[in-house]
Short mmCIF file of C-alpha atoms in Angstrom, two decimals:
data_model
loop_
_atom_site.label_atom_id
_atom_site.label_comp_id
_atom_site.label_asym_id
_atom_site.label_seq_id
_atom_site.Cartn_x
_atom_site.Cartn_y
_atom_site.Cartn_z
CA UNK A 64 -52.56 -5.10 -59.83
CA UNK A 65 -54.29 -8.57 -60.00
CA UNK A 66 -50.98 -9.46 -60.17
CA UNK A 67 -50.07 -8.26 -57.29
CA UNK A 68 -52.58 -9.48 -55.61
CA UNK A 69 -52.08 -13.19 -56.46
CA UNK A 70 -48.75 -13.28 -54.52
CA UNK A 71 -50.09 -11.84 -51.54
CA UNK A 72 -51.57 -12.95 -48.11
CA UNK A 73 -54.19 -12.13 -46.23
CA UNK A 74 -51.83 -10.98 -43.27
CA UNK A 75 -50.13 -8.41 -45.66
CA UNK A 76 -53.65 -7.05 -46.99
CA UNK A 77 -55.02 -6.52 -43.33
CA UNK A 78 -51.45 -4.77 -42.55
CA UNK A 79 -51.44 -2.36 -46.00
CA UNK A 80 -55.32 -1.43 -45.17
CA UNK A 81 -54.27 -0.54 -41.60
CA UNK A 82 -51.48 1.40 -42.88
CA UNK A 83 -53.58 3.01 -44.95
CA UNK A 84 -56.45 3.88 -42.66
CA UNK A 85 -53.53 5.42 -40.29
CA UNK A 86 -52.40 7.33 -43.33
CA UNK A 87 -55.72 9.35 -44.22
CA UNK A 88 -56.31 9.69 -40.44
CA UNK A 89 -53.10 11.31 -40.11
CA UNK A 90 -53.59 13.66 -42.95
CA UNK A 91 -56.84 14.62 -41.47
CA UNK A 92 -55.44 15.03 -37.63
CA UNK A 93 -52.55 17.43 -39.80
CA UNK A 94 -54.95 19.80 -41.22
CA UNK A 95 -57.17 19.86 -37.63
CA UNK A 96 -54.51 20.77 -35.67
CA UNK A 97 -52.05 22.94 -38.23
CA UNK A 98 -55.47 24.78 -39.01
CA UNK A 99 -55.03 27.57 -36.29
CA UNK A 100 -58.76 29.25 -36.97
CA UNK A 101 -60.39 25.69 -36.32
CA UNK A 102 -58.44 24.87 -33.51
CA UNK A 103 -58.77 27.52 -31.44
CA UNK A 104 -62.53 28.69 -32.48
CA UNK A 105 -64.09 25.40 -32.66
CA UNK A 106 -65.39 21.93 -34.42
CA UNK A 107 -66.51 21.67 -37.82
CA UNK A 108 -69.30 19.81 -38.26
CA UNK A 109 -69.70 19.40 -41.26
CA UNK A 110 -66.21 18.16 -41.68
CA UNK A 111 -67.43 15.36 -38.65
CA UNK A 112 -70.43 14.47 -40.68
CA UNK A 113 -68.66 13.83 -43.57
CA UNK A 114 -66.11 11.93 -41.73
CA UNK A 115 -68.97 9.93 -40.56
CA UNK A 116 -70.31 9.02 -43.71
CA UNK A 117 -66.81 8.14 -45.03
CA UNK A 118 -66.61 5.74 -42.69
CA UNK A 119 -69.53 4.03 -42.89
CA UNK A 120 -68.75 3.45 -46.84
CA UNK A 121 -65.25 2.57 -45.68
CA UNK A 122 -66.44 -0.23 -43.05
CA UNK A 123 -68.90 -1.82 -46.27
CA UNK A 124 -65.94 -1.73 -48.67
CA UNK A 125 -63.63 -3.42 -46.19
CA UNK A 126 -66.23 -6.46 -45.42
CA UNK A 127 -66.63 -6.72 -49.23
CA UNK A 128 -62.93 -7.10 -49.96
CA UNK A 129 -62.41 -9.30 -46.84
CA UNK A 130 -64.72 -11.38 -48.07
CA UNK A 131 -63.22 -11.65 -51.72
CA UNK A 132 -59.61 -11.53 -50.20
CA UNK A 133 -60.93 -14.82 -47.74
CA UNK A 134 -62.18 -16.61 -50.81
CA UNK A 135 -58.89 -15.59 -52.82
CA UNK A 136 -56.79 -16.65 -50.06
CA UNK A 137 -58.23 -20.23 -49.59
CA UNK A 138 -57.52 -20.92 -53.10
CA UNK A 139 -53.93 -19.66 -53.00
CA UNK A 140 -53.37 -21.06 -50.15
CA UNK A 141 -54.14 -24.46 -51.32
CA UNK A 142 -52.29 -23.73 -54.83
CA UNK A 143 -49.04 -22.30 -52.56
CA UNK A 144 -48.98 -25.52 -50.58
CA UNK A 145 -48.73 -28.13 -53.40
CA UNK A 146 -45.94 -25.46 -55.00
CA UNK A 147 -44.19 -25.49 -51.54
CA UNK A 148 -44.01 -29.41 -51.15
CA UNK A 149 -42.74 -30.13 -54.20
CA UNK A 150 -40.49 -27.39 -54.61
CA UNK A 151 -39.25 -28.71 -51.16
CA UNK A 152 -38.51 -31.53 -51.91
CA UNK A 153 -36.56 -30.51 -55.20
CA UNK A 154 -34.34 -28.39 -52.74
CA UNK A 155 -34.03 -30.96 -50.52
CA UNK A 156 -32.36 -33.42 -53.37
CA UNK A 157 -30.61 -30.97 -54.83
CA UNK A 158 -28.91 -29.88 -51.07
CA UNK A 159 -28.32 -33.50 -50.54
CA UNK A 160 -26.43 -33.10 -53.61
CA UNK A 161 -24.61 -29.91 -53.79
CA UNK A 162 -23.20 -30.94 -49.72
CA UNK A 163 -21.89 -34.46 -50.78
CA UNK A 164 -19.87 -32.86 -53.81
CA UNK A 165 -18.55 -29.87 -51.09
CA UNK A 166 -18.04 -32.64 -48.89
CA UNK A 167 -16.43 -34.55 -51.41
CA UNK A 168 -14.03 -32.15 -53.74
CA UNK A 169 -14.32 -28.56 -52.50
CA UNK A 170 -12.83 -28.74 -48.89
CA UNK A 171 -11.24 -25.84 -47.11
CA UNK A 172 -7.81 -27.84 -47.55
CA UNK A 173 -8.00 -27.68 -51.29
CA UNK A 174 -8.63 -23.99 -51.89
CA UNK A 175 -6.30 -22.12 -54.31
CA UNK A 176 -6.48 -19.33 -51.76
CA UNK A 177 -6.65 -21.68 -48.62
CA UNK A 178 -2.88 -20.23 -47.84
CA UNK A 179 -4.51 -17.25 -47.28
CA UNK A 180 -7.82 -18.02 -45.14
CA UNK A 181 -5.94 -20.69 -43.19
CA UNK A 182 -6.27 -19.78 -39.41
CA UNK A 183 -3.01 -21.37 -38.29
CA UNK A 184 -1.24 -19.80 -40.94
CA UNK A 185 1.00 -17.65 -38.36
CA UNK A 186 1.97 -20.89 -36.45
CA UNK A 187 2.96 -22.29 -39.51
CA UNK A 188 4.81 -19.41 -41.36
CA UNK A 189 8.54 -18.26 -40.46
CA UNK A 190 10.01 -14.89 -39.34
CA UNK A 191 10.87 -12.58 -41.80
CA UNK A 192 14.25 -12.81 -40.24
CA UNK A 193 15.79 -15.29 -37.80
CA UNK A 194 19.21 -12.96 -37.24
CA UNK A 195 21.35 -10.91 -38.99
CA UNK A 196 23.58 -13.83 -41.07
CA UNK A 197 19.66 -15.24 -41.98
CA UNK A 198 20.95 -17.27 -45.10
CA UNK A 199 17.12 -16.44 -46.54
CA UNK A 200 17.83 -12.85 -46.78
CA UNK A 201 19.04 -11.37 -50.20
CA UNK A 202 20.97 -8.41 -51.03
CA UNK A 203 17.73 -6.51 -51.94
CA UNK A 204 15.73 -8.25 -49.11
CA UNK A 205 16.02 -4.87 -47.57
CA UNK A 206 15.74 -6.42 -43.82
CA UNK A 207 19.12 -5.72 -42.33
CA UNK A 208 19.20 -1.85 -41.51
CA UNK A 209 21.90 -0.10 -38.90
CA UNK A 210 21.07 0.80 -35.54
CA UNK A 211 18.57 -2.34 -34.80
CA UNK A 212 18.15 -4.19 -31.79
CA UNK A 213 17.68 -7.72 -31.63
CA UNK A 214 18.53 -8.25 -27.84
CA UNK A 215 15.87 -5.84 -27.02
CA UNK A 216 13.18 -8.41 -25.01
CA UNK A 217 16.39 -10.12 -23.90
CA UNK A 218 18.44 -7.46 -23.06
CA UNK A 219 14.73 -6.03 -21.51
CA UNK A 220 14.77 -9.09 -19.34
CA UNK A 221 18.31 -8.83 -18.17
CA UNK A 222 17.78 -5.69 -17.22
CA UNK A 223 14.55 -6.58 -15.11
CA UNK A 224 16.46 -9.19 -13.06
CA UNK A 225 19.07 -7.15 -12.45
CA UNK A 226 16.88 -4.20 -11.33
CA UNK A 227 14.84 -6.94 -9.06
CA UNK A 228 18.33 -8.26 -8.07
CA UNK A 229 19.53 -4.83 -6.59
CA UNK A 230 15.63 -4.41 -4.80
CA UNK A 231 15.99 -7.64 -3.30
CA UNK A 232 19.64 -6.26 -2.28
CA UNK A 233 18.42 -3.30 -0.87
CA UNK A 234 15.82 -4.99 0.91
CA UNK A 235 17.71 -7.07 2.94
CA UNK A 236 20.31 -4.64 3.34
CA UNK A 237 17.20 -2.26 4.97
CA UNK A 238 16.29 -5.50 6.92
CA UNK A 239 19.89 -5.83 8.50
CA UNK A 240 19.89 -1.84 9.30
CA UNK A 241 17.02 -2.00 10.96
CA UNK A 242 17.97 -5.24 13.17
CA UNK A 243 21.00 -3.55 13.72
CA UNK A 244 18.92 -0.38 14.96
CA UNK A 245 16.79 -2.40 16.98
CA UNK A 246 19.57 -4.62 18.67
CA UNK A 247 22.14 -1.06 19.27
CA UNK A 248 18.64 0.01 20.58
CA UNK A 249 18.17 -2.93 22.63
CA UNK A 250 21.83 -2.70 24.35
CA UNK A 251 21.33 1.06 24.91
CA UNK A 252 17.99 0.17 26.96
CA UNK A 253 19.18 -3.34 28.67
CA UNK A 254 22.89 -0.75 29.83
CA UNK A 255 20.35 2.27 30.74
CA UNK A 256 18.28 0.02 32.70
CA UNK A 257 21.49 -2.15 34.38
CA UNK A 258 22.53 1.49 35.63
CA UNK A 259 19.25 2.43 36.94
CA UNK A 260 18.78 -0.74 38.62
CA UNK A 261 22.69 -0.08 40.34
CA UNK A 262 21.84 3.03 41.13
CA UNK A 263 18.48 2.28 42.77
CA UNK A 264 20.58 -0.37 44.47
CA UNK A 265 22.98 1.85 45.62
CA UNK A 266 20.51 4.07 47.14
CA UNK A 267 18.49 1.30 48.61
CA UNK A 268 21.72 0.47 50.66
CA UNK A 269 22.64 3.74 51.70
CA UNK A 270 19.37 4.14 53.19
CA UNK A 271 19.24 1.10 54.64
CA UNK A 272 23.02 1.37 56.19
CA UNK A 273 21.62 4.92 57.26
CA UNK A 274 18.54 3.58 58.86
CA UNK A 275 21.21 0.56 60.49
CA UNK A 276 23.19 3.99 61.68
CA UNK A 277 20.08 5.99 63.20
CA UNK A 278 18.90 2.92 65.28
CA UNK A 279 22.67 2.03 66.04
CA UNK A 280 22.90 5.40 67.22
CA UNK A 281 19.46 5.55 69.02
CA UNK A 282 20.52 2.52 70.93
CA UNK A 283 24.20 3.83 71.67
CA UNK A 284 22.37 7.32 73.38
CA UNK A 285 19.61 5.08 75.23
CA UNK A 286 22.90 2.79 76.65
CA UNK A 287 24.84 5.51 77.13
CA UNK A 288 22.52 7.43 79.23
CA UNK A 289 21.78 4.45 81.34
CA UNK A 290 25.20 3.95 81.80
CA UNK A 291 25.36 8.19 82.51
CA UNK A 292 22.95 7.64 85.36
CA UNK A 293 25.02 4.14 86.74
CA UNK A 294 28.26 6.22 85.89
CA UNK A 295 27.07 8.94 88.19
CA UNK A 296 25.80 7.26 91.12
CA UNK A 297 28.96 4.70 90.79
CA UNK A 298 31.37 8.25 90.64
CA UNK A 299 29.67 9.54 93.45
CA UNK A 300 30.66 6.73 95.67
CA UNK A 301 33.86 6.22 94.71
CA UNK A 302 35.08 9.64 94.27
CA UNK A 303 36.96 9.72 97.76
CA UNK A 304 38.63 6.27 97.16
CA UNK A 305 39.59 7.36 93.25
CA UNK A 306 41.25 10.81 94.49
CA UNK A 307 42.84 8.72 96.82
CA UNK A 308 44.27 5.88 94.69
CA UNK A 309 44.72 8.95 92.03
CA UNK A 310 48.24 10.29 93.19
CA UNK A 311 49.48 6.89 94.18
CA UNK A 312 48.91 5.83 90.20
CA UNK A 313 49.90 8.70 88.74
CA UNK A 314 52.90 8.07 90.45
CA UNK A 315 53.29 5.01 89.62
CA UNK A 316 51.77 5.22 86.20
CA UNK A 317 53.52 3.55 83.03
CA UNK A 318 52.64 7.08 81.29
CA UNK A 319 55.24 8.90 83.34
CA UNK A 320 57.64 5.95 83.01
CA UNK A 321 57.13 6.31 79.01
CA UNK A 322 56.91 2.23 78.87
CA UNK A 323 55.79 1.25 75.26
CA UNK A 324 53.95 -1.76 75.85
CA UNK A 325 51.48 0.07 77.53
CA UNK A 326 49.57 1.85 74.30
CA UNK A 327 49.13 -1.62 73.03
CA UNK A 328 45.17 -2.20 73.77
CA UNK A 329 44.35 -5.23 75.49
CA UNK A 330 41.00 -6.04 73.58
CA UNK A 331 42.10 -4.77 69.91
CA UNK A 332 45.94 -5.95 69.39
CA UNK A 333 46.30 -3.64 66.51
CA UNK A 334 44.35 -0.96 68.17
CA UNK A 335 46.60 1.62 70.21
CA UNK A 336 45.40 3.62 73.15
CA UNK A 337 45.71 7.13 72.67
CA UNK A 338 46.63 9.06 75.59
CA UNK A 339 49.17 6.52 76.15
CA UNK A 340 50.39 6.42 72.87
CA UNK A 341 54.02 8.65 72.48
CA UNK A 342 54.81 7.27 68.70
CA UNK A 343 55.05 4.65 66.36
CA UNK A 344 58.66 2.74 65.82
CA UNK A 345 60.54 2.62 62.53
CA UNK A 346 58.71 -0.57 61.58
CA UNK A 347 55.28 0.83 62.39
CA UNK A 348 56.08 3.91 60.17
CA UNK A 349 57.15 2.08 56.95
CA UNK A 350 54.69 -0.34 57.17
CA UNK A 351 52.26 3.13 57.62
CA UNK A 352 53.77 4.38 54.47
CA UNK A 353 53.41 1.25 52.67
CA UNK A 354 49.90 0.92 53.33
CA UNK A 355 49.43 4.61 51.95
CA UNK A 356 50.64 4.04 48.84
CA UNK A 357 48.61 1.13 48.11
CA UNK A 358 45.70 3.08 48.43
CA UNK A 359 46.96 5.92 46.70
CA UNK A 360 47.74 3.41 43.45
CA UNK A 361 44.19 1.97 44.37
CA UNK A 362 42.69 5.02 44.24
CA UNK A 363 44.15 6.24 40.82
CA UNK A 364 43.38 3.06 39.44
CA UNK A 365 39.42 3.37 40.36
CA UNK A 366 39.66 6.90 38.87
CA UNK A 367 41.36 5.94 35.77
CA UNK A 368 38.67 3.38 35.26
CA UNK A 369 36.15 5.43 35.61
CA UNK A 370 37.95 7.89 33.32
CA UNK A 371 37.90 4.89 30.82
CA UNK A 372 34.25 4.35 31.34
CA UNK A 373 33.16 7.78 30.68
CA UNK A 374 35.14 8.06 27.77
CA UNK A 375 33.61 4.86 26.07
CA UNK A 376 30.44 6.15 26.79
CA UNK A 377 30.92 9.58 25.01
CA UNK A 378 31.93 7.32 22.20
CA UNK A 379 28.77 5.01 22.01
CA UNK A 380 27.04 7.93 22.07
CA UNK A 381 28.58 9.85 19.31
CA UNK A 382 28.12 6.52 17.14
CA UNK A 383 24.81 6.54 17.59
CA UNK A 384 24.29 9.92 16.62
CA UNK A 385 26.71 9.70 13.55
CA UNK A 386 24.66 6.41 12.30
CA UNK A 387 21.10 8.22 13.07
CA UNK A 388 22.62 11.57 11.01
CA UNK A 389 23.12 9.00 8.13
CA UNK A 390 20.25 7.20 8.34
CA UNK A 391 17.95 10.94 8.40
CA UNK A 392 20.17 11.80 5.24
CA UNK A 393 19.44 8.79 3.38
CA UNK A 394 16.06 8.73 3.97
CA UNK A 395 16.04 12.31 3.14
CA UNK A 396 17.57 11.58 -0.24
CA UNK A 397 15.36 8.73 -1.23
CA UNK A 398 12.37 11.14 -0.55
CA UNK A 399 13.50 13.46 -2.91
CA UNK A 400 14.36 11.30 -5.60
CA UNK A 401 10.51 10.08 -5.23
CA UNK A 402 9.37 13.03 -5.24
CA UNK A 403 11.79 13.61 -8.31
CA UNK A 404 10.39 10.89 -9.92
CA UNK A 405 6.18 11.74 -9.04
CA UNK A 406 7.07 15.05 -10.76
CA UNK A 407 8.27 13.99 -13.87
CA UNK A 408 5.28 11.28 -14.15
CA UNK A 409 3.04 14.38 -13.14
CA UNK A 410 4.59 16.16 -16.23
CA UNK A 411 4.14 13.32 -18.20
CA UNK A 412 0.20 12.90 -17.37
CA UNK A 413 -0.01 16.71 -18.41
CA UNK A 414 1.36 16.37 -21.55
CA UNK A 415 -0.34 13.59 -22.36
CA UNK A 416 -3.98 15.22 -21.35
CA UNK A 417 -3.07 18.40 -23.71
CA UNK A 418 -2.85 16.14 -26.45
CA UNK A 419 -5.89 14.47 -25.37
CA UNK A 420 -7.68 18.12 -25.33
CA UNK A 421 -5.95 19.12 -29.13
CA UNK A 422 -6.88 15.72 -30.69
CA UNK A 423 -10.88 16.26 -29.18
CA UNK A 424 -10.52 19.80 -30.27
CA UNK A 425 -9.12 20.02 -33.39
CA UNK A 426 -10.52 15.98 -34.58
CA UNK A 427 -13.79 14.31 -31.98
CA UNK A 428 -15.13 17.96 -32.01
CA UNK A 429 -15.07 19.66 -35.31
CA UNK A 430 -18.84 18.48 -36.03
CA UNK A 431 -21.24 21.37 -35.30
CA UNK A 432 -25.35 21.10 -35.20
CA UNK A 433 -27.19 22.23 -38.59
CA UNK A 434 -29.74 23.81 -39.36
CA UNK A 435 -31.48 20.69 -40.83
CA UNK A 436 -30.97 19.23 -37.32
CA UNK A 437 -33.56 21.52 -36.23
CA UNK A 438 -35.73 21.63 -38.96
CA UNK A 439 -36.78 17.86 -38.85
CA UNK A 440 -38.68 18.60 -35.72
CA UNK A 441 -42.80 19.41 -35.47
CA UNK A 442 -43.38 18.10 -38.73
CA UNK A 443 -46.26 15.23 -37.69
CA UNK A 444 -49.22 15.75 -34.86
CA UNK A 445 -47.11 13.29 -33.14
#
């Protein structure tokens, strides 16, 4: 015990006494409270009064010994210091030492088993095998088998490009569709709004040559009537001398004499007058039927042409529908290859989670809680 006592300090005596002191006060708390009759009826007081008087003994004995154990402690403390310094300073000579010959003959370089503990070592050390005609490898090397694949990253790589080749590919080939869409759809718009605008042209004119008509033909009844009421009051005086003059001309008339030259209109020269018009002449008539057959060949010509028109129309519009039909089936059959493909990954993730679920089963979860687990539980007051 003394020693014991010799090697220690006065910080580890005040820290054993404390742990002590909590010791007995523990054991003491234990029987209190695991003492049902005491705890629920009441205090012992005798128990306090001893307590008291333990105490009291207790605090004496503990300024006793902390007054031998200050003493004690001065003196070792003094003895421990010397001890320390010089033993100090024999480390310190002998560390001086021991590093200059480590720093002199025992480097890391010149290890026996530096090969091993060398961090570079897989920067410095070769393949096992460089190829397949390695001149290294032995007949028991036992590094060549069948069925290997040294092109694998390489042939990996190719693969890659290729794949990223054909994406680029179909990208652009997309691209092109779609300006080809947009420009077909462009044309279709730029034609179906060059029609409207003819159309609204068309009517535009007709209404205005119909509104040039009405007021044409509003003026015409306004001048005719004025000239109605002239006509009548002019007839009215010259009715005697016109029923006079009436059988003289008929008389005398070019009608009943049949003279040609007279249907030939004075104002219009290719205009004849009709009630003194008996017939065209051969000339007149072929000329007639020459002009007729013009605009018969005219006519079939306009209708042929619009014949043509219509048809090339049905066409442009069955092209677009064929191209739209194949661009609804492609897209229809890339959708279902990706959905294809999310249903295998799908399948995939569910195998993969089973697994998960037999490995945590059957391996993370096979540990079950003991009875001891239980059992370590209200054994202090604490």
């Amino acid at each position: 015990m003394a020693m014991n006592l010799g090697i220690l300090t006065q910080a580890d005596l005040n820290e054993a006494m404390k742990l002590e002191k909590r010791k007995q006060f523990e054991e003491q708390r234990k029987k209190r409270i695991f003492n049902a009759k005491q705890r629920l009826y009441g205090l012992d007081l005798d128990a306090l009064e001893k307590q008291i008087s333990q105490k009291s003994r207790q605090r004496q004995l503990e300024v006793e010994c902390e007054q031998r154990y200050e003493q004690q402690t001065q003196m070792m403390q003094n003895a421990v210091k010397a001890k320390e310094l010089e033993l100090e300073k024999r480390k310190h000579a002998i560390e001086s030492d021991l590093n200059y010959y480590r720093c002199r003959y025992q480097n890391k370089e010149q290890r026996r088993e530096f090969d091993l503990n060398d961090p570079n070592w897989i920067k410095k050390s070769q393949p096992v095998r460089l190829a397949d005609d390695d001149f290294n490898l032995g007949i028991s090397s036992a590094q060549v088998f069948s069925g290997e694949d040294m092109g694998f990253k390489e042939r990996k790589q190719r693969q890659r490009e290729q794949q990223r080749a054909w994406l680029d590919q179909q990208v652009i080939e997309r691209k092109q569709a779609e300006e080809n869409r947009l420009k077909a759809d462009k044309i279709l718009q730029e034609s179906i709004q060059s029609r409207d605008k003819r159309l609204e042209d068309m009517a535009n004119s007709e209404r205005r040559i119909r509104n040039e008509i009405v007021d044409s033909i509003r003026h015409y009844n306004s001048e005719m009537a004025k000239r109605k009421s002239e006509e009548r009051a002019r007839k009215k005086k010259e009715t005697n001398e016109d029923d006079m003059a009436e059988i003289y001309n008929m008389l005398t008339s070019d009608m009943l004499t049949e003279n040609p030259d007279v249907a030939q209109s004075k104002t219009n020269p290719k205009k004849k007058v009709a009630y003194m018009f008996r017939g065209m002449t051969p000339e007149e008539l072929a000329h007639f039927r020459k002009e007729q057959h013009q605009q018969m060949v005219a006519r079939e010509k306009q209708k042929n042409d619009e014949q043509m028109m219509d048809k090339q129309w049905e066409q442009y519009a069955l092209t677009i529908d064929r191209e739209l039909m194949l661009k609804h089936l492609d897209m229809e059959r890339k959708r279902q290859a990706e959905l294809e493909r999310v249903i295998e990954f799908n399948a995939e993730l569910a195998k993969e989670q089973k697994l998960q679920k037999e490995h945590n089963n059957n391996v993370m979860n096979i540990n079950q809680v003991s009875k001891e687990f239980y059992e370590q539980f209200n054994r202090t007051t604490r």
